mmCIF file of C-alpha atoms in Angstrom:
data_model
loop_
_atom_site.group_PDB
_atom_site.id
_atom_site.type_symbol
_atom_site.label_atom_id
_atom_site.label_comp_id
_atom_site.label_asym_id
_atom_site.label_seq_id
_atom_site.Cartn_x
_atom_site.Cartn_y
_atom_site.Cartn_z
ATOM 1 C CA MET A 1 -5.988 34.168 13.151
ATOM 2 C CA GLU A 2 -7.183 31.428 15.510
ATOM 3 C CA ARG A 3 -9.688 30.187 12.952
ATOM 4 C CA ARG A 4 -6.944 29.829 10.364
ATOM 5 C CA GLN A 5 -4.828 27.870 12.821
ATOM 6 C CA ILE A 6 -7.743 25.566 13.509
ATOM 7 C CA TYR A 7 -8.263 25.038 9.793
ATOM 8 C CA VAL A 8 -4.595 24.139 9.409
ATOM 9 C CA VAL A 9 -4.813 21.603 12.217
ATOM 10 C CA ALA A 10 -8.086 20.199 10.819
ATOM 11 C CA ALA A 11 -6.388 19.887 7.448
ATOM 12 C CA LEU A 12 -3.503 18.084 9.121
ATOM 13 C CA LEU A 13 -6.036 15.729 10.725
ATOM 14 C CA PHE A 14 -7.206 14.802 7.254
ATOM 15 C CA THR A 15 -3.746 13.489 6.467
ATOM 16 C CA LEU A 16 -4.526 10.571 8.756
ATOM 17 C CA ILE A 17 -7.262 9.421 6.478
ATOM 18 C CA GLY A 18 -6.524 7.007 3.664
ATOM 19 C CA ARG A 19 -3.364 5.008 3.938
ATOM 20 C CA ILE A 20 -1.677 3.539 0.880
ATOM 21 C CA SER A 21 0.874 0.774 0.519
ATOM 22 C CA SER A 22 2.019 -0.640 -2.787
ATOM 23 C CA LEU A 23 4.847 -3.137 -2.683
ATOM 24 C CA SER A 24 6.066 -6.529 -3.913
ATOM 25 C CA VAL A 25 7.054 -9.397 -1.693
ATOM 26 C CA THR A 26 8.490 -12.838 -2.483
ATOM 27 C CA VAL A 27 6.291 -15.641 -1.199
ATOM 28 C CA ASN A 28 8.099 -18.884 -0.410
ATOM 29 C CA ASP A 29 5.409 -20.565 1.620
ATOM 30 C CA VAL A 30 3.390 -18.020 3.599
ATOM 31 C CA GLU A 31 4.046 -14.301 3.775
ATOM 32 C CA CYS A 32 1.950 -12.037 5.932
ATOM 33 C CA VAL A 33 1.567 -8.290 5.803
ATOM 34 C CA TYR A 34 -0.291 -6.323 8.445
ATOM 35 C CA GLU A 35 -2.288 -3.145 7.986
ATOM 36 C CA TYR A 36 -3.945 -1.034 10.659
ATOM 37 C CA VAL A 37 -7.552 0.054 10.196
ATOM 38 C CA LEU A 38 -8.371 3.157 12.235
ATOM 39 C CA TYR A 39 -12.139 3.292 12.124
ATOM 40 C CA GLU A 40 -14.772 0.591 12.141
ATOM 41 C CA GLY A 41 -16.684 0.543 8.876
ATOM 42 C CA ASP A 42 -13.744 1.684 6.752
ATOM 43 C CA THR A 43 -13.574 0.207 3.279
ATOM 44 C CA VAL A 44 -10.390 -1.796 2.776
ATOM 45 C CA SER A 45 -9.711 -2.249 -0.923
ATOM 46 C CA GLY A 46 -6.772 -3.510 -2.883
ATOM 47 C CA ASN A 47 -5.411 -5.899 -5.436
ATOM 48 C CA PHE A 48 -2.547 -8.318 -5.886
ATOM 49 C CA VAL A 49 -0.854 -9.840 -8.915
ATOM 50 C CA VAL A 50 1.609 -12.708 -9.126
ATOM 51 C CA VAL A 51 4.280 -10.974 -11.163
ATOM 52 C CA ASP A 52 7.177 -13.331 -11.512
ATOM 53 C CA HIS A 53 6.429 -16.995 -11.856
ATOM 54 C CA ASP A 54 9.284 -19.026 -13.230
ATOM 55 C CA ILE A 55 7.086 -22.004 -14.050
ATOM 56 C CA PHE A 56 6.624 -21.420 -17.736
ATOM 57 C CA TRP A 57 6.246 -25.059 -18.629
ATOM 58 C CA SER A 58 2.500 -25.158 -18.168
ATOM 59 C CA SER A 59 0.190 -22.300 -18.979
ATOM 60 C CA ASP A 60 -2.253 -22.856 -16.168
ATOM 61 C CA HIS A 61 -0.387 -22.251 -12.943
ATOM 62 C CA PRO A 62 -2.741 -22.633 -9.966
ATOM 63 C CA GLY A 63 -1.585 -19.380 -8.412
ATOM 64 C CA ILE A 64 -1.569 -18.348 -4.786
ATOM 65 C CA ASP A 65 -4.164 -17.866 -2.046
ATOM 66 C CA LEU A 66 -4.922 -14.722 -0.061
ATOM 67 C CA THR A 67 -6.475 -14.823 3.411
ATOM 68 C CA VAL A 68 -7.477 -11.678 5.290
ATOM 69 C CA THR A 69 -7.845 -12.084 9.066
ATOM 70 C CA SER A 70 -9.479 -9.535 11.354
ATOM 71 C CA PRO A 71 -8.003 -8.499 14.739
ATOM 72 C CA LEU A 72 -10.305 -11.051 16.397
ATOM 73 C CA ASP A 73 -8.737 -13.857 14.330
ATOM 74 C CA ASN A 74 -11.710 -14.587 12.127
ATOM 75 C CA VAL A 75 -11.309 -14.725 8.398
ATOM 76 C CA VAL A 76 -12.798 -11.706 6.665
ATOM 77 C CA HIS A 77 -11.953 -12.472 3.047
ATOM 78 C CA THR A 78 -10.333 -15.322 1.110
ATOM 79 C CA VAL A 79 -9.319 -15.761 -2.495
ATOM 80 C CA LYS A 80 -7.999 -19.143 -3.586
ATOM 81 C CA GLY A 81 -5.778 -20.175 -6.457
ATOM 82 C CA THR A 82 -5.586 -17.088 -8.639
ATOM 83 C CA SER A 83 -2.750 -15.313 -10.357
ATOM 84 C CA GLY A 84 -4.100 -11.902 -9.423
ATOM 85 C CA ASP A 85 -7.331 -10.394 -8.166
ATOM 86 C CA LYS A 86 -8.959 -7.323 -6.652
ATOM 87 C CA PHE A 87 -10.577 -7.359 -3.238
ATOM 88 C CA GLU A 88 -12.762 -5.014 -1.229
ATOM 89 C CA PHE A 89 -14.465 -5.405 2.112
ATOM 90 C CA LYS A 90 -15.870 -3.321 4.921
ATOM 91 C CA ALA A 91 -13.846 -3.626 8.104
ATOM 92 C CA PRO A 92 -16.129 -4.945 10.856
ATOM 93 C CA ARG A 93 -13.951 -3.412 13.565
ATOM 94 C CA SER A 94 -10.859 -1.283 13.916
ATOM 95 C CA GLY A 95 -7.497 -2.859 14.602
ATOM 96 C CA MET A 96 -4.677 -4.733 12.943
ATOM 97 C CA TYR A 97 -5.661 -6.791 9.908
ATOM 98 C CA LYS A 98 -3.463 -9.610 8.605
ATOM 99 C CA PHE A 99 -3.124 -10.221 4.841
ATOM 100 C CA CYS A 100 -1.512 -13.606 4.218
ATOM 101 C CA PHE A 101 -0.365 -14.972 0.869
ATOM 102 C CA HIS A 102 0.044 -18.724 0.688
ATOM 103 C CA ASN A 103 2.058 -20.433 -2.049
ATOM 104 C CA PRO A 104 1.091 -24.102 -2.433
ATOM 105 C CA TYR A 105 4.165 -24.941 -4.515
ATOM 106 C CA SER A 106 7.830 -25.010 -3.700
ATOM 107 C CA THR A 107 9.006 -22.421 -6.257
ATOM 108 C CA PRO A 108 9.032 -18.906 -4.827
ATOM 109 C CA GLU A 109 6.687 -16.403 -6.419
ATOM 110 C CA THR A 110 6.823 -12.617 -6.340
ATOM 111 C CA VAL A 111 3.516 -10.992 -5.499
ATOM 112 C CA SER A 112 2.872 -7.305 -6.068
ATOM 113 C CA PHE A 113 0.085 -6.058 -3.798
ATOM 114 C CA TYR A 114 -1.670 -2.811 -3.018
ATOM 115 C CA ILE A 115 -3.804 -2.192 0.060
ATOM 116 C CA HIS A 116 -5.792 0.971 0.687
ATOM 117 C CA VAL A 117 -7.856 1.851 3.747
ATOM 118 C CA GLY A 118 -10.391 4.554 2.990
ATOM 119 C CA HIS A 119 -12.473 6.507 5.472
ATOM 120 C CA ILE A 120 -15.394 8.765 4.651
ATOM 121 C CA PRO A 121 -16.683 10.861 7.550
ATOM 122 C CA ASN A 122 -20.338 10.064 8.159
ATOM 123 C CA GLU A 123 -23.106 11.924 10.002
ATOM 124 C CA HIS A 124 -21.824 10.706 13.360
ATOM 125 C CA ASP A 125 -18.427 12.330 12.764
ATOM 126 C CA LEU A 126 -20.120 15.459 11.436
ATOM 127 C CA ALA A 127 -22.174 15.772 14.606
ATOM 128 C CA LYS A 128 -19.141 15.233 16.836
ATOM 129 C CA ASP A 129 -16.777 17.735 15.241
ATOM 130 C CA GLU A 130 -18.246 21.184 14.579
ATOM 131 C CA HIS A 131 -15.472 22.077 12.104
ATOM 132 C CA LEU A 132 -16.458 19.306 9.679
ATOM 133 C CA ASN A 133 -19.173 20.367 7.297
ATOM 134 C CA PRO A 134 -20.837 18.415 4.488
ATOM 135 C CA ILE A 135 -18.264 19.640 1.982
ATOM 136 C CA ASN A 136 -15.627 17.577 3.782
ATOM 137 C CA VAL A 137 -17.779 14.491 3.251
ATOM 138 C CA LYS A 138 -17.995 15.253 -0.457
ATOM 139 C CA ILE A 139 -14.258 15.854 -0.651
ATOM 140 C CA ALA A 140 -13.617 12.544 1.124
ATOM 141 C CA GLU A 141 -15.907 10.752 -1.337
ATOM 142 C CA LEU A 142 -14.081 12.371 -4.240
ATOM 143 C CA ARG A 143 -10.746 11.365 -2.797
ATOM 144 C CA GLU A 144 -11.913 7.770 -2.405
ATOM 145 C CA ALA A 145 -13.096 7.726 -6.029
ATOM 146 C CA LEU A 146 -9.697 8.978 -7.196
ATOM 147 C CA GLU A 147 -7.997 6.381 -5.003
ATOM 148 C CA SER A 148 -9.991 3.654 -6.682
ATOM 149 C CA VAL A 149 -8.754 4.886 -10.076
ATOM 150 C CA THR A 150 -5.198 4.877 -8.755
ATOM 151 C CA ALA A 151 -5.726 1.333 -7.447
ATOM 152 C CA GLU A 152 -6.886 0.187 -10.899
ATOM 153 C CA GLN A 153 -3.809 1.771 -12.424
ATOM 154 C CA LYS A 154 -1.509 -0.046 -10.024
ATOM 155 C CA TYR A 155 -3.278 -3.297 -10.878
ATOM 156 C CA LEU A 156 -2.833 -2.626 -14.589
ATOM 157 C CA LYS A 157 0.817 -1.784 -14.028
ATOM 158 C CA ALA A 158 1.407 -5.065 -12.169
ATOM 159 C CA ARG A 159 -0.406 -7.050 -14.875
ATOM 160 C CA ASP A 160 1.648 -5.278 -17.511
ATOM 161 C CA ALA A 161 4.837 -6.229 -15.619
ATOM 162 C CA ARG A 162 3.754 -9.877 -15.650
ATOM 163 C CA HIS A 163 2.944 -9.727 -19.350
ATOM 164 C CA ARG A 164 6.311 -8.139 -20.031
ATOM 165 C CA ARG A 165 8.127 -10.985 -18.286
ATOM 166 C CA THR A 166 6.218 -13.552 -20.321
ATOM 167 C CA ASN A 167 7.074 -11.627 -23.494
ATOM 168 C CA GLU A 168 10.761 -11.450 -22.631
ATOM 169 C CA SER A 169 10.810 -15.150 -21.884
ATOM 170 C CA THR A 170 9.123 -15.911 -25.226
ATOM 171 C CA ARG A 171 11.624 -13.758 -27.093
ATOM 172 C CA LYS A 172 14.606 -15.436 -25.437
ATOM 173 C CA ARG A 173 13.119 -18.869 -26.045
ATOM 174 C CA VAL A 174 12.512 -18.188 -29.734
ATOM 175 C CA ILE A 175 16.120 -17.138 -30.300
ATOM 176 C CA GLY A 176 17.701 -19.741 -28.032
ATOM 177 C CA TYR A 177 15.735 -22.730 -29.215
ATOM 178 C CA THR A 178 16.038 -21.784 -32.908
ATOM 179 C CA VAL A 179 19.822 -21.431 -32.815
ATOM 180 C CA GLY A 180 20.022 -24.660 -30.824
ATOM 181 C CA GLU A 181 17.812 -26.385 -33.342
ATOM 182 C CA TYR A 182 19.964 -25.297 -36.321
ATOM 183 C CA ILE A 183 23.185 -26.395 -34.668
ATOM 184 C CA LEU A 184 21.658 -29.699 -33.637
ATOM 185 C CA LEU A 185 20.367 -30.309 -37.154
ATOM 186 C CA ALA A 186 23.790 -29.650 -38.677
ATOM 187 C CA ILE A 187 25.565 -31.887 -36.136
ATOM 188 C CA VAL A 188 23.070 -34.740 -36.554
ATOM 189 C CA SER A 189 23.319 -34.715 -40.352
ATOM 190 C CA ILE A 190 27.119 -34.670 -40.256
ATOM 191 C CA LEU A 191 27.082 -37.549 -37.765
ATOM 192 C CA GLN A 192 24.725 -39.472 -40.030
ATOM 193 C CA VAL A 193 27.074 -39.068 -42.985
ATOM 194 C CA VAL A 194 30.120 -40.023 -40.890
ATOM 195 C CA TYR A 195 28.317 -43.138 -39.637
ATOM 196 C CA ILE A 196 27.322 -44.253 -43.115
ATOM 197 C CA ARG A 197 30.893 -43.695 -44.313
ATOM 198 C CA ARG A 198 32.179 -45.849 -41.485
ATOM 199 C CA LEU A 199 29.798 -48.623 -42.491
ATOM 200 C CA PHE A 200 31.541 -48.753 -45.868
ATOM 201 C CA SER A 201 35.094 -48.266 -44.697
ATOM 202 C CA LYS A 202 37.789 -50.811 -45.525
ATOM 203 C CA SER A 203 38.714 -51.566 -41.906
ATOM 204 C CA VAL A 204 35.245 -52.932 -41.209
ATOM 205 C CA ALA A 205 34.158 -55.989 -43.213
ATOM 206 C CA TYR A 206 33.671 -54.493 -46.641
ATOM 207 C CA ASN A 207 31.618 -57.184 -48.180
ATOM 208 C CA ARG A 208 29.099 -57.397 -45.409
ATOM 209 C CA VAL A 209 26.882 -54.689 -46.862
ATOM 210 C CA MET B 1 -16.141 37.562 27.954
ATOM 211 C CA GLY B 2 -13.681 38.027 25.097
ATOM 212 C CA MET B 3 -10.914 36.485 27.238
ATOM 213 C CA ARG B 4 -13.013 33.377 27.920
ATOM 214 C CA ALA B 5 -13.759 32.883 24.198
ATOM 215 C CA ASN B 6 -10.040 33.219 23.479
ATOM 216 C CA VAL B 7 -9.125 30.675 26.153
ATOM 217 C CA ARG B 8 -11.747 28.273 24.798
ATOM 218 C CA ARG B 9 -10.417 28.640 21.277
ATOM 219 C CA GLU B 10 -6.876 27.997 22.527
ATOM 220 C CA LEU B 11 -8.098 24.878 24.300
ATOM 221 C CA VAL B 12 -9.791 23.548 21.153
ATOM 222 C CA LEU B 13 -6.608 24.246 19.217
ATOM 223 C CA GLN B 14 -4.499 22.382 21.759
ATOM 224 C CA LEU B 15 -6.936 19.483 21.729
ATOM 225 C CA LEU B 16 -6.878 19.190 17.959
ATOM 226 C CA LEU B 17 -3.095 19.414 17.894
ATOM 227 C CA THR B 18 -2.647 16.717 20.530
ATOM 228 C CA LEU B 19 -5.188 14.570 18.717
ATOM 229 C CA TRP B 20 -3.148 14.857 15.531
ATOM 230 C CA ILE B 21 0.137 14.154 17.246
ATOM 231 C CA TRP B 22 -1.386 11.216 19.112
ATOM 232 C CA GLY B 23 -2.803 9.967 15.858
ATOM 233 C CA THR B 24 0.477 10.056 13.967
ATOM 234 C CA VAL B 25 2.600 8.678 16.791
ATOM 235 C CA ARG B 26 0.189 5.953 17.940
ATOM 236 C CA VAL B 27 -0.847 4.803 14.518
ATOM 237 C CA SER B 28 1.722 5.280 11.798
ATOM 238 C CA GLU B 29 0.805 4.869 8.189
ATOM 239 C CA GLY B 30 2.174 1.993 6.211
ATOM 240 C CA ILE B 31 2.337 -1.758 6.531
ATOM 241 C CA TRP B 32 3.696 -3.917 9.318
ATOM 242 C CA LEU B 33 6.096 -6.758 8.627
ATOM 243 C CA ASN B 34 7.001 -9.640 10.898
ATOM 244 C CA LEU B 35 10.731 -10.364 10.754
ATOM 245 C CA PRO B 36 11.730 -13.896 11.735
ATOM 246 C CA ALA B 37 14.552 -14.208 14.260
ATOM 247 C CA SER B 38 16.935 -15.338 11.513
ATOM 248 C CA GLY B 39 16.788 -14.637 7.816
ATOM 249 C CA THR B 40 16.045 -11.621 5.661
ATOM 250 C CA LYS B 41 12.718 -10.217 4.637
ATOM 251 C CA CYS B 42 12.658 -8.015 1.551
ATOM 252 C CA VAL B 43 10.066 -5.830 -0.059
ATOM 253 C CA SER B 44 10.479 -4.314 -3.484
ATOM 254 C CA GLU B 45 8.754 -2.013 -5.900
ATOM 255 C CA GLU B 46 9.247 -1.497 -9.593
ATOM 256 C CA LEU B 47 9.696 2.206 -10.323
ATOM 257 C CA HIS B 48 10.559 4.284 -13.351
ATOM 258 C CA THR B 49 12.988 7.218 -13.355
ATOM 259 C CA ASN B 50 12.436 10.516 -11.538
ATOM 260 C CA VAL B 51 10.112 9.177 -8.880
ATOM 261 C CA VAL B 52 10.466 10.576 -5.363
ATOM 262 C CA VAL B 53 10.555 7.859 -2.696
ATOM 263 C CA LEU B 54 10.097 8.660 0.985
ATOM 264 C CA ALA B 55 10.184 5.899 3.569
ATOM 265 C CA ASP B 56 10.021 5.587 7.315
ATOM 266 C CA TYR B 57 10.629 2.452 9.357
ATOM 267 C CA VAL B 58 10.160 1.849 13.065
ATOM 268 C CA VAL B 59 10.467 -1.234 15.255
ATOM 269 C CA VAL B 60 7.290 -1.823 17.230
ATOM 270 C CA SER B 61 7.068 -3.835 20.409
ATOM 271 C CA GLU B 62 4.690 -4.110 23.350
ATOM 272 C CA ASP B 63 7.107 -3.036 26.047
ATOM 273 C CA ASN B 64 9.041 0.030 25.031
ATOM 274 C CA SER B 65 11.885 -0.668 27.425
ATOM 275 C CA ARG B 66 13.650 -3.335 25.354
ATOM 276 C CA LEU B 67 13.292 -2.559 21.662
ATOM 277 C CA PRO B 68 15.008 -5.145 19.457
ATOM 278 C CA THR B 69 17.223 -3.672 16.733
ATOM 279 C CA ILE B 70 17.100 -4.354 13.024
ATOM 280 C CA SER B 71 19.359 -3.736 10.082
ATOM 281 C CA ILE B 72 18.208 -2.412 6.741
ATOM 282 C CA LYS B 73 19.683 -2.208 3.267
ATOM 283 C CA VAL B 74 18.104 -0.451 0.282
ATOM 284 C CA THR B 75 19.486 -1.180 -3.187
ATOM 285 C CA SER B 76 18.797 0.215 -6.624
ATOM 286 C CA PRO B 77 18.232 -2.052 -9.673
ATOM 287 C CA TYR B 78 21.868 -1.672 -10.751
ATOM 288 C CA GLY B 79 23.108 -2.724 -7.327
ATOM 289 C CA ASN B 80 23.945 0.687 -5.863
ATOM 290 C CA ASN B 81 23.521 0.941 -2.124
ATOM 291 C CA LEU B 82 21.049 3.745 -1.395
ATOM 292 C CA HIS B 83 20.689 3.383 2.360
ATOM 293 C CA GLN B 84 22.263 1.037 4.851
ATOM 294 C CA LYS B 85 21.982 0.992 8.623
ATOM 295 C CA GLU B 86 22.913 -1.654 11.183
ATOM 296 C CA ASN B 87 21.309 -2.195 14.589
ATOM 297 C CA VAL B 88 18.801 0.653 14.673
ATOM 298 C CA THR B 89 15.258 0.865 15.979
ATOM 299 C CA HIS B 90 13.968 3.496 13.612
ATOM 300 C CA GLY B 91 15.048 5.582 10.671
ATOM 301 C CA GLN B 92 14.039 7.118 7.409
ATOM 302 C CA PHE B 93 15.416 7.601 3.954
ATOM 303 C CA ALA B 94 14.482 9.468 0.803
ATOM 304 C CA PHE B 95 15.794 9.368 -2.739
ATOM 305 C CA THR B 96 14.820 10.184 -6.302
ATOM 306 C CA THR B 97 15.086 7.277 -8.686
ATOM 307 C CA GLN B 98 17.778 7.577 -11.340
ATOM 308 C CA GLU B 99 17.280 4.172 -12.939
ATOM 309 C CA ALA B 100 14.138 2.314 -13.897
ATOM 310 C CA GLY B 101 13.736 -1.078 -12.294
ATOM 311 C CA ASN B 102 13.221 -2.966 -9.078
ATOM 312 C CA TYR B 103 14.121 -1.145 -5.868
ATOM 313 C CA LEU B 104 14.669 -3.509 -2.963
ATOM 314 C CA ALA B 105 14.543 -2.824 0.776
ATOM 315 C CA CYS B 106 15.769 -5.704 2.932
ATOM 316 C CA PHE B 107 15.413 -6.082 6.705
ATOM 317 C CA TRP B 108 17.012 -8.535 9.064
ATOM 318 C CA VAL B 109 17.155 -8.764 12.832
ATOM 319 C CA GLY B 110 20.300 -7.283 14.359
ATOM 320 C CA GLY B 111 22.420 -8.920 16.999
ATOM 321 C CA ASP B 112 20.608 -7.392 19.965
ATOM 322 C CA ASN B 113 17.452 -9.514 20.132
ATOM 323 C CA GLN B 114 16.548 -10.992 23.482
ATOM 324 C CA GLY B 115 14.081 -13.860 23.557
ATOM 325 C CA GLY B 116 14.585 -14.650 19.888
ATOM 326 C CA GLY B 117 10.996 -13.906 18.923
ATOM 327 C CA ASP B 118 9.672 -12.271 15.795
ATOM 328 C CA VAL B 119 10.298 -8.575 15.436
ATOM 329 C CA SER B 120 7.516 -6.325 14.201
ATOM 330 C CA VAL B 121 8.563 -3.492 11.877
ATOM 331 C CA ASN B 122 6.326 -0.745 10.533
ATOM 332 C CA LEU B 123 7.360 0.421 7.080
ATOM 333 C CA ASP B 124 5.799 3.536 5.615
ATOM 334 C CA TRP B 125 6.828 3.557 1.933
ATOM 335 C CA LYS B 126 5.531 6.456 -0.130
ATOM 336 C CA THR B 127 6.264 7.091 -3.787
ATOM 337 C CA GLY B 128 5.352 9.816 -6.215
ATOM 338 C CA ILE B 129 2.395 11.991 -5.282
ATOM 339 C CA ALA B 130 1.992 10.398 -1.844
ATOM 340 C CA ALA B 131 5.508 11.597 -0.942
ATOM 341 C CA LYS B 132 4.713 15.208 -1.686
ATOM 342 C CA ASP B 133 5.147 17.605 1.216
ATOM 343 C CA TRP B 134 1.763 19.316 1.379
ATOM 344 C CA GLU B 135 2.575 21.260 4.514
ATOM 345 C CA SER B 136 5.284 23.248 2.776
ATOM 346 C CA VAL B 137 2.967 23.869 -0.180
ATOM 347 C CA ALA B 138 0.293 25.115 2.236
ATOM 348 C CA ARG B 139 2.781 27.390 3.935
ATOM 349 C CA LYS B 140 4.276 28.734 0.735
ATOM 350 C CA GLU B 141 1.005 29.485 -1.002
ATOM 351 C CA LYS B 142 -0.861 30.310 2.220
ATOM 352 C CA ILE B 143 -3.808 28.030 1.585
ATOM 353 C CA GLU B 144 -5.569 25.858 4.089
ATOM 354 C CA GLY B 145 -8.653 23.781 4.799
ATOM 355 C CA VAL B 146 -10.901 23.039 1.863
ATOM 356 C CA GLU B 147 -8.617 24.737 -0.644
ATOM 357 C CA LEU B 148 -5.684 22.586 0.439
ATOM 358 C CA GLU B 149 -7.803 19.456 0.124
ATOM 359 C CA LEU B 150 -8.854 20.455 -3.379
ATOM 360 C CA ARG B 151 -5.232 21.138 -4.262
ATOM 361 C CA LYS B 152 -4.351 17.612 -3.078
ATOM 362 C CA LEU B 153 -7.130 16.192 -5.249
ATOM 363 C CA GLU B 154 -5.782 18.135 -8.216
ATOM 364 C CA GLY B 155 -2.349 16.643 -7.546
ATOM 365 C CA ALA B 156 -3.892 13.182 -7.419
ATOM 366 C CA VAL B 157 -5.631 13.726 -10.768
ATOM 367 C CA GLU B 158 -2.374 14.867 -12.371
ATOM 368 C CA ALA B 159 -0.630 11.800 -10.987
ATOM 369 C CA ILE B 160 -3.356 9.604 -12.486
ATOM 370 C CA HIS B 161 -2.866 11.255 -15.865
ATOM 371 C CA GLU B 162 0.906 10.734 -15.732
ATOM 372 C CA ASN B 163 0.458 7.108 -14.749
ATOM 373 C CA LEU B 164 -1.874 6.578 -17.666
ATOM 374 C CA LEU B 165 0.654 8.018 -20.120
ATOM 375 C CA TYR B 166 3.342 5.802 -18.594
ATOM 376 C CA LEU B 167 1.121 2.718 -18.969
ATOM 377 C CA LYS B 168 0.465 3.697 -22.582
ATOM 378 C CA SER B 169 4.199 3.893 -23.360
ATOM 379 C CA ARG B 170 4.794 0.546 -21.610
ATOM 380 C CA GLU B 171 2.062 -1.031 -23.707
ATOM 381 C CA ALA B 172 3.670 0.344 -26.868
ATOM 382 C CA GLU B 173 7.038 -1.227 -25.904
ATOM 383 C CA LEU B 174 5.335 -4.507 -25.123
ATOM 384 C CA ARG B 175 3.570 -4.437 -28.466
ATOM 385 C CA THR B 176 6.808 -3.913 -30.440
ATOM 386 C CA VAL B 177 8.485 -6.828 -28.629
ATOM 387 C CA SER B 178 5.442 -9.019 -29.335
ATOM 388 C CA GLU B 179 5.407 -8.096 -33.004
ATOM 389 C CA THR B 180 9.144 -8.685 -33.508
ATOM 390 C CA THR B 181 8.814 -12.073 -31.783
ATOM 391 C CA ASN B 182 5.906 -12.873 -34.099
ATOM 392 C CA THR B 183 7.878 -12.069 -37.269
ATOM 393 C CA ARG B 184 10.902 -13.919 -35.916
ATOM 394 C CA VAL B 185 8.887 -17.078 -35.278
ATOM 395 C CA ALA B 186 7.626 -16.987 -38.877
ATOM 396 C CA TRP B 187 11.060 -16.378 -40.446
ATOM 397 C CA PHE B 188 12.956 -18.815 -38.243
ATOM 398 C CA SER B 189 10.464 -21.599 -38.906
ATOM 399 C CA ILE B 190 10.665 -21.103 -42.674
ATOM 400 C CA MET B 191 14.463 -20.972 -42.433
ATOM 401 C CA SER B 192 14.479 -24.142 -40.378
ATOM 402 C CA LEU B 193 12.386 -25.900 -43.007
ATOM 403 C CA GLY B 194 14.701 -24.626 -45.729
ATOM 404 C CA LEU B 195 17.766 -25.701 -43.757
ATOM 405 C CA CYS B 196 16.278 -29.168 -43.301
ATOM 406 C CA ILE B 197 15.695 -29.532 -47.054
ATOM 407 C CA VAL B 198 19.160 -28.180 -47.931
ATOM 408 C CA VAL B 199 20.890 -30.461 -45.454
ATOM 409 C CA SER B 200 19.063 -33.557 -46.688
ATOM 410 C CA VAL B 201 19.844 -32.690 -50.334
ATOM 411 C CA LEU B 202 23.522 -32.250 -49.439
ATOM 412 C CA GLN B 203 23.531 -35.569 -47.618
ATOM 413 C CA LEU B 204 22.007 -37.425 -50.557
ATOM 414 C CA TRP B 205 24.400 -35.788 -53.014
ATOM 415 C CA TYR B 206 27.418 -36.604 -50.858
ATOM 416 C CA LEU B 207 26.374 -40.199 -50.292
ATOM 417 C CA LYS B 208 25.679 -40.719 -53.994
ATOM 418 C CA SER B 209 29.132 -39.458 -54.940
ATOM 419 C CA PHE B 210 30.672 -41.572 -52.149
ATOM 420 C CA PHE B 211 28.973 -44.769 -53.362
ATOM 421 C CA ARG B 212 29.930 -43.986 -56.942
ATOM 422 C CA LYS B 213 33.534 -43.603 -55.811
ATOM 423 C CA LYS B 214 33.358 -46.923 -54.003
ATOM 424 C CA LYS B 215 31.885 -48.438 -57.167
ATOM 425 C CA LEU B 216 28.806 -49.693 -55.349
ATOM 426 C CA ILE B 217 26.370 -47.929 -57.646
#
């Protein structure tokens, strides 16, 4: 009975491992998100995609920058000027990490990001806790592998959202600009005819032409 | 001898339990946001229908005596108010999505904020498989330890499969929109060319008849 209770508590302990956050935030100038890393040596992985950029007038938007700062205020990872990327690094120490997105332009952008902190118990943890056996290490490795697949899927989903917005914008533009073009063509040709008629009207000097 | 082993086991159990409680209370899951003293900060996620969302938010500050309060508002893509609280320090909400779209959770600092500094909020936002209550599954099916972990992995694999099918259907929708836009561009351009020719022919015909009437030709 006691052993079962201990297993339940050990299983509950495992719930601490591997935190997931997947959200979108609107970046006006700088937006920072903080994530806590429990153990030193944990792998922090994630991705971000600029989903909603209203600047459709040029196809090469410079994108946004990401800066990851460790609890000791030194920069652990930077990515500059992209519209979406994946990142992965090993946390040099435990503590609060700061993920900052910087938007160099004045139009606000929506960034969809996903951060995952993964911990695999190593030999040191195995030696410390007698209830952890090598199968827990294998299970943790398997869980991290599945998390990486989930991270890829979230990245694909965010990229698909961006593509969908571009598609919608193209569709609206095709319809809007075509109808506008037809109306403009009709108006311009009617105005041309009216103008030429006026040139030959009796009120204006008739013999000038 | 048996008593001492029992006492030792109890002690280990207590230790593990306190460790877990300390772990969850001291370090909550989720991300931290820094709310400015004035203005709203919003986070959003795009979800499809029938997704379970479970979220927890807590105001964090160094000295626990004077916790600043925040207000929160959660809206669905069609504008329905799913959760709204004013001047609280912590709370949680859960819902199942009825509409597909962007779900928005907005925070702003409530009236009770001494010092006017930034307020730190921890938001633990879980959707889908991460929001599943594994403790009740463990209790109901009486599984624990390694078997529970394997059951969680199985749940994760099923979630991956569902996500893949969802991505596939999204790609199919995207493809149909792309293809209709493609055919529309072709037809509208040809029509525009035809319209141009028709309009110029009409103009010439009208002007010819006009000049004939005015006896200029």
